[in-house]
């Protein structure tokens, strides 16, 4: 069965510092991988996704993620944090073996300090 | 463009009461989903409808029923609410199966 593990339920970064959110997955077949962001009192929005092709994926708001098959990872990064990046971030995986249903990680809440 | 609209935004129920959460999307999407969000557990799929006329169980379907009323609307019903169903519920839709999901703003449900 597919699963997603996000290391760290809370991350605190200073404005201007690197944002690094870790995601590891398990899947029996090549997966589709996603990062979603949830701002306070809102639904989730897609940041970026990996399906096939280039393993470095660029998303909205300056975020990017790299699919590393050997490490079963899909970590999310942003070179310079902005106050508006304060939100909760969810990694998700989907594969055909699971009927292409999305499985979400537990989420990482990002706090940005001025 | 409203996207995905959920009603109500907040609801408090007593144990044993029933209610229906409504969801409508105006993007002509084929697939619709109901998730619940609990702290530290991410989002868990309750039920989904891959296309109009079909529904299927997700990861945590017990205690819930759904109806895909038409292509636009997908409702979630709690027949006899339990405190364990206290959660935030999200409806989502996508044009294709497990393509980009569009989420509603959620329903915060408390069962006392």
PDB file of C-alpha atoms in Angstrom:
ATOM      1  CA  UNK A   1       0.000   0.000   0.000  1.00  0.00           C
ATOM      2  CA  UNK A   2       1.177   3.486  -0.710  1.00  0.00           C
ATOM      3  CA  UNK A   3       2.030   5.820   2.145  1.00  0.00           C
ATOM      4  CA  UNK A   4       3.563   9.230   2.748  1.00  0.00           C
ATOM      5  CA  UNK A   5       5.735  10.407   5.639  1.00  0.00           C
ATOM      6  CA  UNK A   6       6.433  14.070   6.255  1.00  0.00           C
ATOM      7  CA  UNK A   7       9.293  14.662   8.683  1.00  0.00           C
ATOM      8  CA  UNK A   8       8.437  17.374  11.166  1.00  0.00           C
ATOM      9  CA  UNK A   9       4.908  18.510  11.907  1.00  0.00           C
ATOM     10  CA  UNK A  10       6.158  22.063  12.507  1.00  0.00           C
ATOM     11  CA  UNK A  11       9.018  24.002  10.907  1.00  0.00           C
ATOM     12  CA  UNK A  12      10.142  27.493  11.855  1.00  0.00           C
ATOM     13  CA  UNK A  13      12.240  29.552   9.447  1.00  0.00           C
ATOM     14  CA  UNK A  14      13.433  33.130   9.358  1.00  0.00           C
ATOM     15  CA  UNK A  15      12.287  35.413   6.574  1.00  0.00           C
ATOM     16  CA  UNK A  16      14.809  35.131   3.751  1.00  0.00           C
ATOM     17  CA  UNK A  17      16.081  31.715   4.840  1.00  0.00           C
ATOM     18  CA  UNK A  18      15.825  28.427   2.970  1.00  0.00           C
ATOM     19  CA  UNK A  19      12.607  26.476   3.343  1.00  0.00           C
ATOM     20  CA  UNK A  20      13.067  22.688   3.247  1.00  0.00           C
ATOM     21  CA  UNK A  21      10.125  20.351   3.832  1.00  0.00           C
ATOM     22  CA  UNK A  22      10.817  16.637   3.726  1.00  0.00           C
ATOM     23  CA  UNK A  23       8.586  13.999   2.169  1.00  0.00           C
ATOM     24  CA  UNK A  24       9.244  10.295   1.774  1.00  0.00           C
ATOM     25  CA  UNK A  25       6.828   7.907   0.147  1.00  0.00           C
ATOM     26  CA  UNK A  26       6.313   4.232  -0.393  1.00  0.00           C
ATOM     27  CA  UNK A  27       4.791   2.910  -3.561  1.00  0.00           C
ATOM     28  CA  UNK A  28       4.963  -0.390  -5.386  1.00  0.00           C
ATOM     29  CA  UNK A  29       4.869   1.230  -8.809  1.00  0.00           C
ATOM     30  CA  UNK A  30       6.086   4.553 -10.233  1.00  0.00           C
ATOM     31  CA  UNK A  31       4.138   7.195  -8.367  1.00  0.00           C
ATOM     32  CA  UNK A  32       2.595  10.530  -9.106  1.00  0.00           C
ATOM     33  CA  UNK A  33       3.695  13.002  -6.416  1.00  0.00           C
ATOM     34  CA  UNK A  34       2.123  16.252  -5.296  1.00  0.00           C
ATOM     35  CA  UNK A  35       2.638  19.120  -2.886  1.00  0.00           C
ATOM     36  CA  UNK A  36      -0.399  21.071  -1.724  1.00  0.00           C
ATOM     37  CA  UNK A  37      -0.519  24.187   0.474  1.00  0.00           C
ATOM     38  CA  UNK A  38      -3.274  25.186   2.884  1.00  0.00           C
ATOM     39  CA  UNK A  39      -3.552  28.758   4.093  1.00  0.00           C
ATOM     40  CA  UNK A  40      -5.526  29.424   7.282  1.00  0.00           C
ATOM     41  CA  UNK A  41      -9.243  28.711   6.981  1.00  0.00           C
ATOM     42  CA  UNK A  42      -8.961  27.708   3.345  1.00  0.00           C
ATOM     43  CA  UNK A  43      -8.957  24.537   1.291  1.00  0.00           C
ATOM     44  CA  UNK A  44      -5.824  23.065  -0.232  1.00  0.00           C
ATOM     45  CA  UNK A  45      -4.188  24.440  -3.368  1.00  0.00           C
ATOM     46  CA  UNK A  46      -1.811  22.579  -5.660  1.00  0.00           C
ATOM     47  CA  UNK A  47       1.779  23.855  -5.458  1.00  0.00           C
ATOM     48  CA  UNK A  48       3.364  21.427  -7.886  1.00  0.00           C
ATOM     49  CA  UNK A  49       3.238  17.848  -9.124  1.00  0.00           C
ATOM     50  CA  UNK A  50       5.495  15.199 -10.600  1.00  0.00           C
ATOM     51  CA  UNK A  51       4.111  12.649 -13.024  1.00  0.00           C
ATOM     52  CA  UNK A  52       6.841  11.713 -15.506  1.00  0.00           C
ATOM     53  CA  UNK A  53       9.862  13.341 -17.134  1.00  0.00           C
ATOM     54  CA  UNK A  54      12.103  15.902 -15.474  1.00  0.00           C
ATOM     55  CA  UNK A  55      12.698  15.058 -11.842  1.00  0.00           C
ATOM     56  CA  UNK A  56      13.062  18.685 -10.743  1.00  0.00           C
ATOM     57  CA  UNK A  57       9.625  20.238 -10.722  1.00  0.00           C
ATOM     58  CA  UNK A  58       8.942  23.943 -10.368  1.00  0.00           C
ATOM     59  CA  UNK A  59       5.717  25.178  -8.876  1.00  0.00           C
ATOM     60  CA  UNK A  60       3.995  28.372  -7.922  1.00  0.00           C
ATOM     61  CA  UNK A  61       5.332  31.004  -5.518  1.00  0.00           C
ATOM     62  CA  UNK A  62       8.995  30.029  -6.081  1.00  0.00           C
ATOM     63  CA  UNK A  63       8.717  26.491  -4.710  1.00  0.00           C
ATOM     64  CA  UNK A  64      10.319  23.482  -6.314  1.00  0.00           C
ATOM     65  CA  UNK A  65      10.667  19.783  -5.524  1.00  0.00           C
ATOM     66  CA  UNK A  66      12.939  17.014  -6.709  1.00  0.00           C
ATOM     67  CA  UNK A  67      11.845  13.431  -7.240  1.00  0.00           C
ATOM     68  CA  UNK A  68      14.595  11.048  -6.120  1.00  0.00           C
ATOM     69  CA  UNK A  69      13.601   7.494  -6.869  1.00  0.00           C
ATOM     70  CA  UNK A  70      16.610   5.945  -5.116  1.00  0.00           C
ATOM     71  CA  UNK A  71      15.718   7.769  -1.906  1.00  0.00           C
ATOM     72  CA  UNK A  72      11.903   7.531  -2.387  1.00  0.00           C
ATOM     73  CA  UNK A  73      11.797  11.228  -1.610  1.00  0.00           C
ATOM     74  CA  UNK A  74      10.086  14.331  -2.935  1.00  0.00           C
ATOM     75  CA  UNK A  75      11.357  17.186  -0.750  1.00  0.00           C
ATOM     76  CA  UNK A  76       9.996  20.697  -1.214  1.00  0.00           C
ATOM     77  CA  UNK A  77      12.290  23.729  -1.180  1.00  0.00           C
ATOM     78  CA  UNK A  78      12.197  27.489  -1.549  1.00  0.00           C
ATOM     79  CA  UNK A  79      15.454  29.458  -1.492  1.00  0.00           C
ATOM     80  CA  UNK A  80      14.127  32.463   0.417  1.00  0.00           C
ATOM     81  CA  UNK A  81      11.127  32.364   2.740  1.00  0.00           C
ATOM     82  CA  UNK A  82       8.545  35.116   2.698  1.00  0.00           C
ATOM     83  CA  UNK A  83       6.046  35.929   5.422  1.00  0.00           C
ATOM     84  CA  UNK A  84       3.267  34.881   3.054  1.00  0.00           C
ATOM     85  CA  UNK A  85       4.673  31.324   2.996  1.00  0.00           C
ATOM     86  CA  UNK A  86       3.307  30.695   6.481  1.00  0.00           C
ATOM     87  CA  UNK A  87       0.861  27.834   5.905  1.00  0.00           C
ATOM     88  CA  UNK A  88       0.493  24.077   6.183  1.00  0.00           C
ATOM     89  CA  UNK A  89       2.033  21.951   3.443  1.00  0.00           C
ATOM     90  CA  UNK A  90       0.942  18.479   2.442  1.00  0.00           C
ATOM     91  CA  UNK A  91       2.787  15.914   0.367  1.00  0.00           C
ATOM     92  CA  UNK A  92       0.640  13.367  -1.474  1.00  0.00           C
ATOM     93  CA  UNK A  93       1.204  10.253  -3.577  1.00  0.00           C
ATOM     94  CA  UNK A  94      -0.908   8.425  -6.094  1.00  0.00           C
ATOM     95  CA  UNK A  95      -0.231   5.249  -7.988  1.00  0.00           C
ATOM     96  CA  UNK A  96      -2.119   2.842 -10.172  1.00  0.00           C
ATOM     97  CA  UNK A  97      -1.812   0.005  -7.678  1.00  0.00           C
ATOM     98  CA  UNK A  98      -3.968   2.033  -5.296  1.00  0.00           C
ATOM     99  CA  UNK A  99      -6.525   2.853  -7.952  1.00  0.00           C
ATOM    100  CA  UNK A 100      -4.870   6.222  -8.484  1.00  0.00           C
ATOM    101  CA  UNK A 101      -6.341   7.533  -5.238  1.00  0.00           C
ATOM    102  CA  UNK A 102      -4.381  10.242  -3.452  1.00  0.00           C
ATOM    103  CA  UNK A 103      -2.783   9.470  -0.096  1.00  0.00           C
ATOM    104  CA  UNK A 104      -1.749  12.517   1.932  1.00  0.00           C
ATOM    105  CA  UNK A 105       0.995  12.917   4.473  1.00  0.00           C
ATOM    106  CA  UNK A 106       0.293  14.335   7.925  1.00  0.00           C
ATOM    107  CA  UNK A 107       1.261  17.868   6.948  1.00  0.00           C
ATOM    108  CA  UNK A 108       3.987  20.308   8.007  1.00  0.00           C
ATOM    109  CA  UNK A 109       3.057  23.689   9.413  1.00  0.00           C
ATOM    110  CA  UNK A 110       5.529  26.422   8.473  1.00  0.00           C
ATOM    111  CA  UNK A 111       6.056  29.455  10.682  1.00  0.00           C
ATOM    112  CA  UNK A 112       8.024  32.352   9.202  1.00  0.00           C
ATOM    113  CA  UNK A 113       9.778  34.652  11.669  1.00  0.00           C
ATOM    114  CA  UNK A 114      10.539  38.246  10.745  1.00  0.00           C
TER     115      UNK A 114
ATOM    116  CA  UNK B   1     -15.930  31.867 -10.758  1.00  0.00           C
ATOM    117  CA  UNK B   2     -16.979  30.142  -7.516  1.00  0.00           C
ATOM    118  CA  UNK B   3     -15.058  26.848  -7.997  1.00  0.00           C
ATOM    119  CA  UNK B   4     -16.053  24.381  -5.271  1.00  0.00           C
ATOM    120  CA  UNK B   5     -18.708  25.537  -2.828  1.00  0.00           C
ATOM    121  CA  UNK B   6     -19.428  23.751   0.438  1.00  0.00           C
ATOM    122  CA  UNK B   7     -22.240  24.341   2.880  1.00  0.00           C
ATOM    123  CA  UNK B   8     -22.462  24.814   5.789  1.00  0.00           C
ATOM    124  CA  UNK B   9     -19.138  26.265   6.966  1.00  0.00           C
ATOM    125  CA  UNK B  10     -19.737  25.348  10.596  1.00  0.00           C
ATOM    126  CA  UNK B  11     -22.042  22.856  12.283  1.00  0.00           C
ATOM    127  CA  UNK B  12     -22.519  21.542  15.787  1.00  0.00           C
ATOM    128  CA  UNK B  13     -24.428  18.289  16.239  1.00  0.00           C
ATOM    129  CA  UNK B  14     -25.439  16.146  19.159  1.00  0.00           C
ATOM    130  CA  UNK B  15     -24.537  12.479  19.132  1.00  0.00           C
ATOM    131  CA  UNK B  16     -27.070  10.562  17.074  1.00  0.00           C
ATOM    132  CA  UNK B  17     -28.246  13.490  14.975  1.00  0.00           C
ATOM    133  CA  UNK B  18     -28.066  13.344  11.211  1.00  0.00           C
ATOM    134  CA  UNK B  19     -27.002  15.916   8.671  1.00  0.00           C
ATOM    135  CA  UNK B  20     -25.965  16.339   5.073  1.00  0.00           C
ATOM    136  CA  UNK B  21     -22.975  18.305   3.847  1.00  0.00           C
ATOM    137  CA  UNK B  22     -23.518  19.833   0.447  1.00  0.00           C
ATOM    138  CA  UNK B  23     -20.913  20.358  -2.260  1.00  0.00           C
ATOM    139  CA  UNK B  24     -21.224  21.859  -5.710  1.00  0.00           C
ATOM    140  CA  UNK B  25     -18.645  22.643  -8.379  1.00  0.00           C
ATOM    141  CA  UNK B  26     -19.072  24.855 -11.417  1.00  0.00           C
ATOM    142  CA  UNK B  27     -16.015  23.713 -13.394  1.00  0.00           C
ATOM    143  CA  UNK B  28     -17.710  20.809 -15.209  1.00  0.00           C
ATOM    144  CA  UNK B  29     -15.362  18.370 -13.487  1.00  0.00           C
ATOM    145  CA  UNK B  30     -15.943  14.647 -13.762  1.00  0.00           C
ATOM    146  CA  UNK B  31     -14.502  13.513 -10.430  1.00  0.00           C
ATOM    147  CA  UNK B  32     -15.501  14.608  -6.941  1.00  0.00           C
ATOM    148  CA  UNK B  33     -14.201  13.652  -3.499  1.00  0.00           C
ATOM    149  CA  UNK B  34     -14.934  13.974   0.195  1.00  0.00           C
ATOM    150  CA  UNK B  35     -12.026  14.153   2.642  1.00  0.00           C
ATOM    151  CA  UNK B  36     -11.772  14.645   6.378  1.00  0.00           C
ATOM    152  CA  UNK B  37      -8.856  16.464   7.974  1.00  0.00           C
ATOM    153  CA  UNK B  38      -7.703  15.656  11.480  1.00  0.00           C
ATOM    154  CA  UNK B  39      -4.612  17.098  13.209  1.00  0.00           C
ATOM    155  CA  UNK B  40      -1.432  15.192  12.360  1.00  0.00           C
ATOM    156  CA  UNK B  41      -3.256  12.796  10.041  1.00  0.00           C
ATOM    157  CA  UNK B  42      -3.419  14.828   6.885  1.00  0.00           C
ATOM    158  CA  UNK B  43      -6.460  14.329   4.698  1.00  0.00           C
ATOM    159  CA  UNK B  44      -8.176  10.979   4.490  1.00  0.00           C
ATOM    160  CA  UNK B  45     -10.494  10.037   1.667  1.00  0.00           C
ATOM    161  CA  UNK B  46     -14.025   9.170   2.774  1.00  0.00           C
ATOM    162  CA  UNK B  47     -15.810   8.602  -0.526  1.00  0.00           C
ATOM    163  CA  UNK B  48     -15.261   9.571  -4.112  1.00  0.00           C
ATOM    164  CA  UNK B  49     -17.092   9.699  -7.396  1.00  0.00           C
ATOM    165  CA  UNK B  50     -14.841   9.114 -10.382  1.00  0.00           C
ATOM    166  CA  UNK B  51     -17.606  10.139 -12.758  1.00  0.00           C
ATOM    167  CA  UNK B  52     -21.276  11.019 -12.692  1.00  0.00           C
ATOM    168  CA  UNK B  53     -23.333   8.002 -11.691  1.00  0.00           C
ATOM    169  CA  UNK B  54     -20.578   6.241  -9.764  1.00  0.00           C
ATOM    170  CA  UNK B  55     -19.478   6.380  -6.144  1.00  0.00           C
ATOM    171  CA  UNK B  56     -16.972   4.336  -4.218  1.00  0.00           C
ATOM    172  CA  UNK B  57     -15.514   3.985  -0.752  1.00  0.00           C
ATOM    173  CA  UNK B  58     -12.289   5.594   0.228  1.00  0.00           C
ATOM    174  CA  UNK B  59     -10.057   5.007   3.217  1.00  0.00           C
ATOM    175  CA  UNK B  60     -12.538   5.856   6.015  1.00  0.00           C
ATOM    176  CA  UNK B  61     -16.137   5.337   4.779  1.00  0.00           C
ATOM    177  CA  UNK B  62     -17.756   3.935   7.930  1.00  0.00           C
ATOM    178  CA  UNK B  63     -20.572   6.098   9.251  1.00  0.00           C
ATOM    179  CA  UNK B  64     -20.990   8.049   6.013  1.00  0.00           C
ATOM    180  CA  UNK B  65     -23.014   7.854   2.834  1.00  0.00           C
ATOM    181  CA  UNK B  66     -22.768   9.881  -0.347  1.00  0.00           C
ATOM    182  CA  UNK B  67     -24.912  10.851  -3.302  1.00  0.00           C
ATOM    183  CA  UNK B  68     -23.688  12.106  -6.665  1.00  0.00           C
ATOM    184  CA  UNK B  69     -26.855  14.021  -7.438  1.00  0.00           C
ATOM    185  CA  UNK B  70     -25.661  15.181 -10.850  1.00  0.00           C
ATOM    186  CA  UNK B  71     -22.371  16.192 -12.413  1.00  0.00           C
ATOM    187  CA  UNK B  72     -22.183  19.347 -10.271  1.00  0.00           C
ATOM    188  CA  UNK B  73     -23.256  18.108  -6.853  1.00  0.00           C
ATOM    189  CA  UNK B  74     -21.862  15.538  -4.427  1.00  0.00           C
ATOM    190  CA  UNK B  75     -23.322  15.330  -0.926  1.00  0.00           C
ATOM    191  CA  UNK B  76     -22.050  13.601   2.208  1.00  0.00           C
ATOM    192  CA  UNK B  77     -24.494  12.323   4.817  1.00  0.00           C
ATOM    193  CA  UNK B  78     -23.927  11.401   8.434  1.00  0.00           C
ATOM    194  CA  UNK B  79     -26.872   9.226   9.460  1.00  0.00           C
ATOM    195  CA  UNK B  80     -26.090   9.067  13.181  1.00  0.00           C
ATOM    196  CA  UNK B  81     -23.291  11.395  14.162  1.00  0.00           C
ATOM    197  CA  UNK B  82     -20.628  10.269  16.638  1.00  0.00           C
ATOM    198  CA  UNK B  83     -17.973  12.312  18.478  1.00  0.00           C
ATOM    199  CA  UNK B  84     -15.317  10.520  16.396  1.00  0.00           C
ATOM    200  CA  UNK B  85     -16.724  12.329  13.358  1.00  0.00           C
ATOM    201  CA  UNK B  86     -15.699  15.695  14.752  1.00  0.00           C
ATOM    202  CA  UNK B  87     -13.410  16.971  12.011  1.00  0.00           C
ATOM    203  CA  UNK B  88     -12.991  19.399   9.164  1.00  0.00           C
ATOM    204  CA  UNK B  89     -14.547  18.103   5.971  1.00  0.00           C
ATOM    205  CA  UNK B  90     -13.367  19.069   2.510  1.00  0.00           C
ATOM    206  CA  UNK B  91     -14.995  18.504  -0.830  1.00  0.00           C
ATOM    207  CA  UNK B  92     -12.796  18.505  -3.919  1.00  0.00           C
ATOM    208  CA  UNK B  93     -13.170  18.031  -7.641  1.00  0.00           C
ATOM    209  CA  UNK B  94     -10.932  17.324 -10.619  1.00  0.00           C
ATOM    210  CA  UNK B  95     -11.388  17.239 -14.358  1.00  0.00           C
ATOM    211  CA  UNK B  96      -9.660  13.924 -14.693  1.00  0.00           C
ATOM    212  CA  UNK B  97      -9.146  11.172 -12.172  1.00  0.00           C
ATOM    213  CA  UNK B  98      -6.414  12.311  -9.746  1.00  0.00           C
ATOM    214  CA  UNK B  99      -5.387  15.284 -11.753  1.00  0.00           C
ATOM    215  CA  UNK B 100      -5.119  18.618 -10.009  1.00  0.00           C
ATOM    216  CA  UNK B 101      -7.691  18.733  -7.231  1.00  0.00           C
ATOM    217  CA  UNK B 102      -9.677  21.881  -6.476  1.00  0.00           C
ATOM    218  CA  UNK B 103     -10.822  22.119  -2.882  1.00  0.00           C
ATOM    219  CA  UNK B 104     -13.699  23.856  -1.192  1.00  0.00           C
ATOM    220  CA  UNK B 105     -13.078  25.948   1.908  1.00  0.00           C
ATOM    221  CA  UNK B 106     -14.215  23.239   4.304  1.00  0.00           C
ATOM    222  CA  UNK B 107     -16.911  22.478   6.881  1.00  0.00           C
ATOM    223  CA  UNK B 108     -15.929  22.460  10.540  1.00  0.00           C
ATOM    224  CA  UNK B 109     -18.124  19.858  12.264  1.00  0.00           C
ATOM    225  CA  UNK B 110     -18.311  19.258  15.988  1.00  0.00           C
ATOM    226  CA  UNK B 111     -20.257  16.336  17.420  1.00  0.00           C
ATOM    227  CA  UNK B 112     -20.957  16.616  21.128  1.00  0.00           C
TER     228      UNK B 112
END
